[in-house]
Short mmCIF file of C-alpha atoms and ligand atoms in Angstrom, two decimals:
data_model
loop_
_atom_site.label_atom_id
_atom_site.label_comp_id
_atom_site.label_asym_id
_atom_site.label_seq_id
_atom_site.Cartn_x
_atom_site.Cartn_y
_atom_site.Cartn_z
CA MET X 23 114.27 63.39 120.07
CA THR X 24 115.27 64.49 116.57
CA SER X 25 118.61 63.08 115.58
CA PRO X 26 120.97 65.96 114.66
CA LYS X 27 121.55 64.39 111.27
CA HIS X 28 117.86 64.81 110.51
CA THR X 29 117.76 68.52 111.33
CA PRO X 30 116.34 70.39 108.32
CA ARG X 31 119.04 72.31 106.54
CA VAL X 32 119.37 74.69 103.64
CA GLN X 33 120.13 72.74 100.47
CA THR X 34 122.97 73.48 98.06
CA PRO X 35 123.67 72.44 94.44
CA LYS X 36 125.76 69.56 95.85
CA ASP X 37 122.56 68.02 97.27
CA GLY X 38 120.74 67.70 93.96
CA ILE X 39 118.75 69.78 91.52
CA ALA X 40 116.34 72.67 92.10
CA TRP X 41 112.77 72.70 90.73
CA VAL X 42 110.87 75.92 90.09
CA THR X 43 107.22 75.81 89.09
CA GLY X 44 105.65 78.75 87.28
CA ALA X 45 109.02 79.44 85.69
CA SER X 46 107.78 80.53 82.27
CA SER X 47 107.32 84.14 83.34
CA GLY X 48 107.48 86.70 86.15
CA ILE X 49 108.98 85.72 89.50
CA GLY X 50 109.69 82.08 88.55
CA GLU X 51 111.58 83.05 85.40
CA ALA X 52 113.68 85.64 87.28
CA LEU X 53 114.33 83.20 90.14
CA THR X 54 115.50 80.52 87.70
CA ARG X 55 118.21 82.91 86.47
CA LYS X 56 119.31 83.62 90.07
CA LEU X 57 119.53 79.92 90.94
CA VAL X 58 121.48 79.18 87.76
CA ALA X 59 123.92 81.97 88.69
CA GLN X 60 124.36 80.27 92.09
CA GLY X 61 125.39 77.06 90.32
CA TRP X 62 122.12 75.13 90.55
CA LYS X 63 120.86 72.82 87.84
CA VAL X 64 117.23 73.94 87.66
CA ALA X 65 114.21 72.02 86.40
CA ILE X 66 111.56 74.49 85.27
CA SER X 67 107.82 73.84 84.98
CA ALA X 68 104.78 75.65 83.63
CA ARG X 69 102.23 74.78 80.94
CA SER X 70 103.85 76.71 78.07
CA ALA X 71 106.62 74.42 76.83
CA GLU X 72 107.77 77.01 74.30
CA LYS X 73 108.52 79.65 76.93
CA LEU X 74 110.36 77.08 79.05
CA GLU X 75 112.49 76.05 76.05
CA LYS X 76 113.33 79.70 75.43
CA LEU X 77 114.47 80.21 79.02
CA ALA X 78 116.41 76.93 78.93
CA SER X 79 118.27 78.13 75.82
CA GLU X 80 119.99 80.71 78.06
CA ALA X 81 121.86 77.92 79.92
CA LEU X 82 121.35 74.58 78.17
CA ASP X 83 123.55 72.59 80.53
CA GLN X 84 121.84 74.01 83.65
CA ILE X 85 118.14 74.43 82.84
CA ILE X 86 115.85 71.44 82.29
CA PRO X 87 112.42 72.24 80.82
CA ALA X 88 109.73 70.07 82.46
CA PRO X 89 106.37 71.30 81.17
CA VAL X 90 103.36 70.26 83.22
CA ASP X 91 99.97 71.51 84.31
CA ILE X 92 100.29 71.33 88.09
CA SER X 93 96.56 70.84 88.56
CA ASP X 94 97.04 67.33 87.07
CA ALA X 95 98.48 65.38 90.02
CA ASP X 96 99.37 62.28 87.94
CA ALA X 97 101.27 64.40 85.45
CA VAL X 98 103.14 66.15 88.29
CA GLU X 99 104.11 62.79 89.81
CA ALA X 100 105.33 61.60 86.40
CA VAL X 101 107.47 64.72 85.95
CA VAL X 102 109.06 64.33 89.38
CA VAL X 103 109.79 60.63 88.74
CA LYS X 104 111.40 61.47 85.39
CA LEU X 105 113.43 64.39 86.73
CA GLU X 106 114.83 62.37 89.63
CA ALA X 107 115.59 59.36 87.39
CA GLU X 108 117.44 61.48 84.85
CA HIS X 109 119.00 64.26 86.94
CA GLY X 110 119.13 63.09 90.55
CA PRO X 111 117.17 64.13 93.64
CA ILE X 112 115.18 67.33 93.77
CA ALA X 113 116.92 69.00 96.70
CA GLN X 114 115.17 72.35 96.57
CA ALA X 115 111.71 73.11 95.19
CA VAL X 116 110.05 76.50 94.82
CA LEU X 117 106.32 75.95 94.34
CA ASN X 118 105.62 79.26 92.70
CA ALA X 119 103.05 78.53 89.95
CA GLY X 120 99.84 80.40 90.57
CA ILE X 121 97.08 82.40 88.93
CA TYR X 122 95.23 85.54 89.92
CA ILE X 123 91.60 85.93 88.86
CA THR X 124 89.71 88.90 90.26
CA ILE X 125 86.28 88.13 91.62
CA ASP X 126 83.45 90.66 91.55
CA ALA X 127 81.74 89.64 94.79
CA ALA X 128 78.40 91.05 93.64
CA ASN X 129 78.55 88.95 90.48
CA PRO X 130 80.94 86.04 91.04
CA LYS X 131 81.51 83.14 88.66
CA PHE X 132 81.91 79.73 90.27
CA ASP X 133 84.33 78.79 87.49
CA ASP X 134 86.73 81.55 88.57
CA TYR X 135 86.78 80.18 92.11
CA ALA X 136 87.24 76.62 90.83
CA LYS X 137 90.10 77.54 88.46
CA THR X 138 91.92 79.46 91.20
CA PHE X 139 91.54 76.62 93.72
CA ASP X 140 92.62 74.09 91.06
CA VAL X 141 95.93 75.74 90.28
CA ASN X 142 96.94 77.55 93.47
CA LEU X 143 95.76 74.99 95.98
CA LYS X 144 95.26 71.63 94.27
CA GLY X 145 98.29 72.23 92.05
CA THR X 146 100.54 73.04 95.01
CA ALA X 147 99.16 70.00 96.85
CA ALA X 148 100.01 67.85 93.82
CA CYS X 149 103.63 69.07 93.96
CA ILE X 150 103.80 68.49 97.71
CA THR X 151 102.37 64.96 97.27
CA ALA X 152 105.08 64.14 94.74
CA LEU X 153 107.92 65.69 96.74
CA THR X 154 107.55 65.04 100.46
CA PRO X 155 107.59 61.21 100.44
CA ARG X 156 110.87 61.29 98.51
CA MET X 157 112.44 64.04 100.63
CA SER X 158 111.24 62.47 103.88
CA LYS X 159 112.78 59.16 102.87
CA ARG X 160 116.07 60.91 102.12
CA ARG X 161 115.79 62.89 105.40
CA SER X 162 116.74 65.93 103.36
CA GLY X 163 115.15 68.57 101.16
CA GLN X 164 113.82 72.11 101.04
CA ILE X 165 110.47 73.33 99.75
CA ALA X 166 109.38 76.96 99.51
CA ILE X 167 105.69 77.57 98.88
CA VAL X 168 104.91 80.90 97.25
CA SER X 169 101.89 82.46 98.90
CA SER X 170 101.24 86.23 98.97
CA ALA X 171 100.83 89.12 101.40
CA THR X 172 97.14 88.83 100.44
CA ALA X 173 97.18 85.84 102.79
CA PHE X 174 97.41 88.16 105.80
CA GLY X 175 93.80 89.30 105.55
CA GLY X 176 90.85 90.07 103.31
CA MET X 177 91.14 92.36 100.26
CA PRO X 178 88.43 93.38 97.81
CA THR X 179 88.18 91.23 94.63
CA ALA X 180 90.53 88.62 96.16
CA SER X 181 87.98 86.22 97.64
CA ALA X 182 89.32 83.35 95.50
CA TYR X 183 93.01 84.24 95.28
CA GLY X 184 93.27 85.39 98.90
CA ALA X 185 91.56 82.25 100.14
CA THR X 186 94.08 80.05 98.33
CA LYS X 187 97.06 82.10 99.50
CA ALA X 188 95.91 82.06 103.14
CA ALA X 189 95.43 78.30 102.83
CA LEU X 190 98.96 77.94 101.48
CA VAL X 191 100.43 79.68 104.54
CA ASN X 192 98.52 77.26 106.74
CA MET X 193 99.62 74.33 104.57
CA ALA X 194 103.26 75.41 104.80
CA GLU X 195 102.99 75.79 108.57
CA CYS X 196 101.51 72.28 108.98
CA LEU X 197 104.21 70.81 106.76
CA ARG X 198 106.95 72.68 108.63
CA ILE X 199 105.70 71.30 111.94
CA GLU X 200 105.46 67.72 110.66
CA LEU X 201 108.46 67.42 108.39
CA HIS X 202 111.05 68.86 110.77
CA ARG X 203 111.80 65.44 112.22
CA TYR X 204 112.33 64.07 108.70
CA GLY X 205 114.98 66.71 108.01
CA VAL X 206 112.85 68.51 105.41
CA LEU X 207 112.89 72.31 105.46
CA ILE X 208 109.61 74.07 104.61
CA GLN X 209 109.38 77.79 103.91
CA CYS X 210 106.69 80.18 102.87
CA VAL X 211 107.10 83.23 100.63
CA THR X 212 104.69 86.15 101.09
CA PRO X 213 105.48 88.88 98.56
CA GLY X 214 103.76 92.23 98.30
CA PHE X 215 103.17 93.59 94.80
CA VAL X 216 105.59 92.39 92.12
CA GLU X 217 105.64 93.75 88.59
CA THR X 218 104.79 90.69 86.47
CA PRO X 219 102.18 89.70 83.84
CA ALA X 220 99.97 88.53 86.75
CA GLN X 221 99.48 92.18 87.70
CA ASP X 222 98.39 93.27 84.21
CA ASP X 223 94.66 92.90 84.95
CA ASN X 224 94.87 94.18 88.51
CA GLU X 225 93.60 97.75 88.53
CA PHE X 226 94.36 98.31 92.22
CA PRO X 227 96.92 100.84 93.37
CA LYS X 228 100.08 98.79 93.95
CA PRO X 229 102.11 100.51 96.66
CA PHE X 230 105.78 99.57 97.04
CA MET X 231 105.68 97.34 93.95
CA VAL X 232 109.05 95.70 93.24
CA SER X 233 110.44 94.25 90.00
CA ALA X 234 110.45 90.50 89.35
CA ASP X 235 114.23 90.65 89.53
CA THR X 236 114.15 92.21 93.02
CA ALA X 237 111.55 89.64 94.12
CA ALA X 238 113.76 86.83 92.81
CA ASP X 239 116.73 88.29 94.69
CA ARG X 240 114.77 88.33 97.95
CA ILE X 241 113.55 84.75 97.44
CA ALA X 242 117.03 83.49 96.50
CA LYS X 243 118.36 85.12 99.67
CA GLY X 244 115.52 83.62 101.73
CA LEU X 245 116.30 80.17 100.36
CA LYS X 246 119.77 80.48 101.88
CA SER X 247 118.26 80.86 105.33
CA ASP X 248 116.16 78.37 107.26
CA ARG X 249 113.54 80.88 108.39
CA PHE X 250 109.89 80.02 107.84
CA GLU X 251 108.70 83.20 106.22
CA VAL X 252 110.34 85.09 103.38
CA THR X 253 108.44 88.36 103.02
CA PHE X 254 109.13 91.53 101.01
CA PRO X 255 109.14 94.46 100.61
CA ARG X 256 109.16 94.45 104.38
CA ARG X 257 108.01 98.02 104.90
CA PHE X 258 104.82 97.08 103.05
CA THR X 259 104.24 93.54 104.31
CA TRP X 260 104.93 94.48 107.95
CA MET X 261 102.56 97.43 107.66
CA LEU X 262 99.90 95.02 106.35
CA LYS X 263 100.61 92.64 109.23
CA LEU X 264 100.10 95.49 111.69
CA ILE X 265 96.78 96.47 110.09
CA TYR X 266 95.53 92.89 110.16
CA ALA X 267 96.65 92.50 113.77
CA LEU X 268 93.95 95.02 114.70
CA PRO X 269 90.55 93.64 115.71
CA ARG X 270 88.45 92.78 112.64
CA SER X 271 85.88 95.39 113.64
CA TRP X 272 88.70 97.94 113.00
CA HIS X 273 90.68 96.49 110.17
CA ILE X 274 87.77 95.56 107.89
CA PRO X 275 86.43 99.16 107.64
CA LEU X 276 90.02 100.43 107.41
CA VAL X 277 90.84 98.18 104.45
CA ARG X 278 87.50 99.12 102.85
CA LYS X 279 88.39 102.80 103.14
CA GLN X 280 92.01 102.46 102.05
CA THR X 281 91.03 100.53 98.93
CA GLY X 282 88.13 102.82 97.97
CA TRP X 283 85.49 100.17 98.59
CA ASP X 284 83.69 102.49 101.01
CA LYS X 285 82.12 104.50 98.18
CA PRO X 286 78.39 103.83 97.71
CA VAL X 287 77.38 101.94 94.53
CA GLU X 288 75.37 103.87 91.93
N1 LIG J 310 102.97 89.45 91.02
C1 LIG J 310 102.62 89.71 92.28
O1 LIG J 310 102.35 90.86 92.65
C2 LIG J 310 102.58 88.60 93.28
C3 LIG J 310 102.43 88.94 94.64
C4 LIG J 310 102.37 87.94 95.59
C5 LIG J 310 102.47 86.62 95.20
N2 LIG J 310 102.62 86.30 93.87
C6 LIG J 310 102.67 84.89 93.53
O2 LIG J 310 103.89 84.62 92.86
C7 LIG J 310 103.73 83.51 91.99
C8 LIG J 310 104.26 83.86 90.62
O3 LIG J 310 103.45 84.90 90.10
P1 LIG J 310 103.92 85.94 89.00
O4 LIG J 310 103.51 87.26 89.48
O5 LIG J 310 105.32 85.68 88.60
O6 LIG J 310 102.89 85.55 87.85
P2 LIG J 310 103.05 85.12 86.32
O7 LIG J 310 104.12 85.93 85.67
O8 LIG J 310 101.68 85.15 85.76
O9 LIG J 310 103.58 83.63 86.45
C9 LIG J 310 102.76 82.58 86.84
C10 LIG J 310 103.43 81.29 86.44
O10 LIG J 310 102.61 80.19 86.84
C11 LIG J 310 102.46 79.32 85.73
N3 LIG J 310 101.21 78.58 85.81
C12 LIG J 310 99.95 79.08 85.84
N4 LIG J 310 99.06 78.08 85.86
C13 LIG J 310 99.77 76.92 85.86
C14 LIG J 310 99.42 75.55 85.87
N5 LIG J 310 98.14 75.15 85.88
N6 LIG J 310 100.41 74.63 85.85
C15 LIG J 310 101.71 75.02 85.82
N7 LIG J 310 102.10 76.29 85.82
C16 LIG J 310 101.14 77.23 85.83
C17 LIG J 310 102.52 80.23 84.52
O11 LIG J 310 102.90 79.56 83.34
P3 LIG J 310 101.87 78.96 82.26
O12 LIG J 310 100.79 79.97 82.06
O13 LIG J 310 102.74 78.77 81.07
O14 LIG J 310 101.40 77.67 82.80
C18 LIG J 310 103.63 81.17 84.95
O15 LIG J 310 104.89 80.59 84.68
C19 LIG J 310 102.23 83.18 92.01
O16 LIG J 310 101.99 82.10 92.89
C20 LIG J 310 101.61 84.45 92.55
O17 LIG J 310 100.38 84.22 93.18
C21 LIG J 310 102.67 87.26 92.91
#
């Protein structure tokens, strides 16, 4: 039986520092500001050191820039080692870094699949590999993996991105099952559309799109609970869940129609 002292619990700034990946823009940048306002010392990662420095200049004593390409597992391990040596344990991690590359299924490029898998999947796995042995040993910690509502089912042009995001939900679920007895809390974030630079090249209609600030609010609130899934805006993500709960022979034509992919090609 799990000892009560090993029950996963929501972490607070007293437990250590927070780490947000993908913090140089969009959701990660907005979330960093929320966590700082809650009193967290926040380590922030992304590839662009300059943008991280700029964000850190807003709260020099609370934000620690830790630039890294998450698809390089050795570099991620080195960053985690350095952060913990210099600033104490990473109590709460939000694995948010990700990229969105649209795939034209009739003319796909292998490189676009590979890049997406490298960052979204391999990169998140690199962060998990660096974090869970340390947290498990401490019998304490909280990790939120940022997936997407795209994970719920297939969408046109998302055959790379959607595949990684669906895999991340599964990864989070496996980790949640296994790490419970080590006192490590695993959560999964599945946002609908959020207005960030990642959406700039997405020509889809974006119903119920929320601002990065609203998204960060919802995630910050979710981090204060121990529930598995943090999803928003709910009226959109629950509607998607309902559609994808239909048999595939219904939902696939429905999604095709709703997204305009039912029109014949010229
Ligand atoms: N926007 C949406 O509608 C939406 C919806 C659902 C889920 N999401 C998810 O939310 C997360 C944040 O997205 P966003 O919309 O805020 O996008 P964004 O503004 O483009 O931010 C993506 C972040 O990831 C970082 N990043 C990309 N590749 C990286 C790498 N190899 N190593 C380290 N960092 C890397 C980027 O910084 P650098 O380029 O400097 O490395 C940036 O800080 C993503 O996982 C995305 O899939 C977004």
